[in-house]
CSV table of C-alpha atoms in Angstrom, one decimal:
chain,number,residue,atom,x,y,z
R,1,MET,CA,4.3,18.0,26.1
R,2,ASN,CA,3.8,21.5,24.7
R,3,ILE,CA,1.7,22.4,21.6
R,4,TYR,CA,4.8,22.8,19.3
R,5,ASP,CA,6.1,19.3,20.3
R,6,LYS,CA,2.7,17.7,19.7
R,7,ALA,CA,2.3,19.5,16.3
R,8,LEU,CA,5.8,18.5,15.2
R,9,ARG,CA,5.3,14.9,16.3
R,10,LYS,CA,2.1,14.8,14.3
R,11,LEU,CA,3.8,16.2,11.2
R,12,SER,CA,6.7,13.8,11.5
R,13,ALA,CA,4.5,10.8,10.5
R,14,ARG,CA,3.3,12.4,7.3
R,15,PRO,CA,2.2,15.9,5.9
R,16,ARG,CA,-1.1,17.2,7.2
R,17,THR,CA,-3.7,19.7,6.1
R,18,VAL,CA,-4.4,22.8,8.2
R,19,TRP,CA,-7.8,21.4,9.0
R,20,GLU,CA,-6.3,18.1,10.2
R,21,MET,CA,-3.8,19.9,12.4
R,22,ARG,CA,-6.4,22.1,13.9
R,23,LYS,CA,-8.6,19.1,14.6
R,24,TYR,CA,-5.8,17.1,16.2
R,25,LEU,CA,-4.6,20.0,18.4
R,26,GLY,CA,-8.1,20.7,19.5
R,27,GLY,CA,-8.6,17.1,20.4
R,28,GLU,CA,-5.5,17.3,22.5
R,29,GLY,CA,-7.1,20.0,24.6
R,30,PHE,CA,-5.2,23.1,23.4
R,31,ASP,CA,-7.2,26.3,23.2
R,32,LYS,CA,-8.1,28.0,19.9
R,33,GLY,CA,-5.7,30.9,20.4
R,34,GLU,CA,-2.7,28.6,20.9
R,35,ILE,CA,-3.8,26.5,17.9
R,36,ASP,CA,-4.2,29.5,15.7
R,37,GLU,CA,-0.7,30.8,16.7
R,38,VAL,CA,1.0,27.4,15.9
R,39,VAL,CA,-0.9,26.9,12.7
R,40,GLU,CA,0.0,30.4,11.4
R,41,GLU,CA,3.7,29.9,12.4
R,42,PHE,CA,3.8,26.5,10.7
R,43,LYS,CA,2.2,27.9,7.6
R,44,THR,CA,4.8,30.6,7.5
R,45,MET,CA,7.6,28.0,7.7
R,46,HIS,CA,5.7,25.8,5.1
R,47,TYR,CA,5.3,22.9,7.5
R,48,LEU,CA,1.6,23.3,6.7
R,49,ASP,CA,0.8,24.0,3.1
R,50,ASP,CA,-2.6,22.9,1.8
R,51,GLU,CA,-1.7,23.7,-1.8
R,52,GLU,CA,1.5,21.6,-1.8
R,53,TYR,CA,-0.4,18.8,0.1
R,54,CYS,CA,-3.0,18.8,-2.7
R,55,ARG,CA,-0.2,18.3,-5.3
R,56,MET,CA,1.5,15.5,-3.4
R,57,PHE,CA,-1.9,13.8,-2.7
R,58,ALA,CA,-3.0,14.1,-6.4
R,59,ARG,CA,0.2,12.7,-7.8
R,60,ARG,CA,0.0,9.7,-5.5
R,61,GLU,CA,-3.7,9.0,-6.1
R,62,LEU,CA,-3.3,9.5,-9.9
R,63,GLY,CA,-0.5,7.0,-9.8
R,64,ARG,CA,-2.9,4.5,-8.1
R,65,GLY,CA,-5.3,5.0,-11.0
R,66,ARG,CA,-7.8,7.2,-9.2
R,67,GLY,CA,-9.9,9.7,-11.1
R,68,LYS,CA,-9.9,13.5,-10.4
R,69,ALA,CA,-13.4,13.5,-9.0
R,70,LEU,CA,-12.5,11.0,-6.3
R,71,ILE,CA,-9.2,12.9,-5.5
R,72,ALA,CA,-11.1,16.1,-5.2
R,73,ARG,CA,-13.7,14.6,-2.9
R,74,LYS,CA,-11.0,13.1,-0.6
R,75,LEU,CA,-9.1,16.4,-0.4
R,76,ARG,CA,-12.3,18.2,0.5
R,77,GLU,CA,-12.9,15.6,3.2
R,78,LEU,CA,-9.4,16.4,4.6
R,79,GLY,CA,-10.6,20.0,5.0
R,80,VAL,CA,-8.8,21.5,2.0
R,81,ASP,CA,-10.6,24.6,0.6
R,82,GLU,CA,-12.7,23.8,-2.5
R,83,PHE,CA,-10.9,26.6,-4.5
R,84,VAL,CA,-7.5,25.3,-3.6
R,85,VAL,CA,-8.5,21.8,-4.7
R,86,ASP,CA,-9.9,23.1,-8.0
R,87,ASP,CA,-6.9,25.3,-8.7
R,88,VAL,CA,-4.4,22.5,-8.1
R,89,LEU,CA,-6.3,19.9,-10.1
R,90,ASP,CA,-6.6,22.5,-13.0
R,91,GLU,CA,-2.8,22.9,-13.2
R,92,GLU,CA,-1.2,21.7,-16.4
R,93,GLU,CA,0.6,18.8,-14.5
R,94,PHE,CA,-2.8,17.3,-13.8
R,95,ASP,CA,-4.3,18.0,-17.2
R,96,LEU,CA,-4.4,14.4,-18.2
R,97,ASP,CA,-6.5,12.2,-20.4
R,98,GLU,CA,-8.8,10.5,-17.9
R,99,LYS,CA,-10.3,8.4,-20.7
R,100,SER,CA,-6.9,6.8,-21.5
R,101,LEU,CA,-6.2,6.1,-17.8
R,102,ALA,CA,-9.7,4.6,-17.4
R,103,MET,CA,-9.2,2.4,-20.5
R,104,GLU,CA,-5.9,1.1,-19.0
R,105,GLU,CA,-7.8,0.2,-15.8
R,106,ALA,CA,-10.6,-1.5,-17.9
R,107,GLN,CA,-8.0,-3.5,-19.7
R,108,ARG,CA,-6.5,-4.7,-16.4
R,109,VAL,CA,-9.9,-5.9,-15.3
R,110,ILE,CA,-10.4,-7.7,-18.7
R,111,ARG,CA,-6.9,-9.3,-18.4
R,112,MET,CA,-7.6,-10.5,-14.9
R,113,ALA,CA,-10.9,-12.0,-16.1
R,114,GLU,CA,-9.1,-13.6,-19.1
R,115,ALA,CA,-12.0,-12.4,-21.3
R,116,GLU,CA,-12.1,-12.2,-25.1
R,117,PRO,CA,-14.2,-9.9,-27.3
R,118,PRO,CA,-17.1,-9.7,-27.5
R,119,TYR,CA,-17.0,-9.1,-23.8
R,120,PRO,CA,-19.9,-10.6,-21.7
R,121,GLU,CA,-22.1,-8.2,-19.9
R,122,LYS,CA,-20.8,-9.6,-16.6
R,123,ILE,CA,-17.3,-8.4,-17.5
R,124,ILE,CA,-18.5,-5.0,-18.7
R,125,GLY,CA,-20.4,-4.6,-15.4
R,126,ARG,CA,-17.2,-5.4,-13.5
R,127,VAL,CA,-15.3,-2.8,-15.5
R,128,ALA,CA,-18.0,-0.2,-14.8
R,129,ARG,CA,-18.0,-0.9,-11.1
R,130,ARG,CA,-14.2,-0.8,-11.0
R,131,LEU,CA,-14.0,2.5,-12.8
R,132,GLN,CA,-16.7,4.0,-10.6
R,133,SER,CA,-14.8,2.8,-7.4
R,134,LYS,CA,-11.7,4.5,-8.8
R,135,GLY,CA,-13.5,7.8,-9.1
R,136,TYR,CA,-14.0,8.3,-12.8
R,137,LYS,CA,-16.9,10.4,-14.0
R,138,ALA,CA,-20.0,8.8,-15.5
R,139,ASP,CA,-19.3,10.2,-19.0
R,140,VAL,CA,-15.8,8.6,-19.0
R,141,ILE,CA,-17.2,5.3,-17.8
R,142,TYR,CA,-20.0,5.3,-20.4
R,143,GLY,CA,-17.4,6.1,-23.1
R,144,ILE,CA,-15.3,3.1,-22.1
R,145,ILE,CA,-18.3,0.8,-21.9
R,146,GLY,CA,-19.4,1.9,-25.4
R,147,GLU,CA,-15.9,1.1,-26.8
R,148,LEU,CA,-15.9,-2.3,-25.1
R,149,ARG,CA,-19.3,-3.2,-26.6
R,150,ARG,CA,-18.1,-2.5,-30.2
């Protein structure tokens, strides 16, 4: 199978970042020159578009209750340039109230625990761990915990 077929087959499963495609094609034994040629052609045709990939990824992850810090870290792990990640997450579409989203997540944890105010420290700790695992920043988590303790 030639390099174009391999690349298209990889993209047919889901969108990829430029870094992911380069890594995949390199692992398939193609040389750097061939890979560069295919990647540039695919970028021109918008088959590979890290900026659009970031938007799709961020929408999906925000819908799953993830914080912007976790989303940014995951995108960087996928090889997306730091400046692209920052530019996309700074767009108006992603300018959201993380504290409100974090409070919704905290309320889910409290409902599952069937806890009533004043909340026991065990429940507050569970909320904090959940928010941390979802990628919320420390200042947001401390703010939520402070509100729950009132």
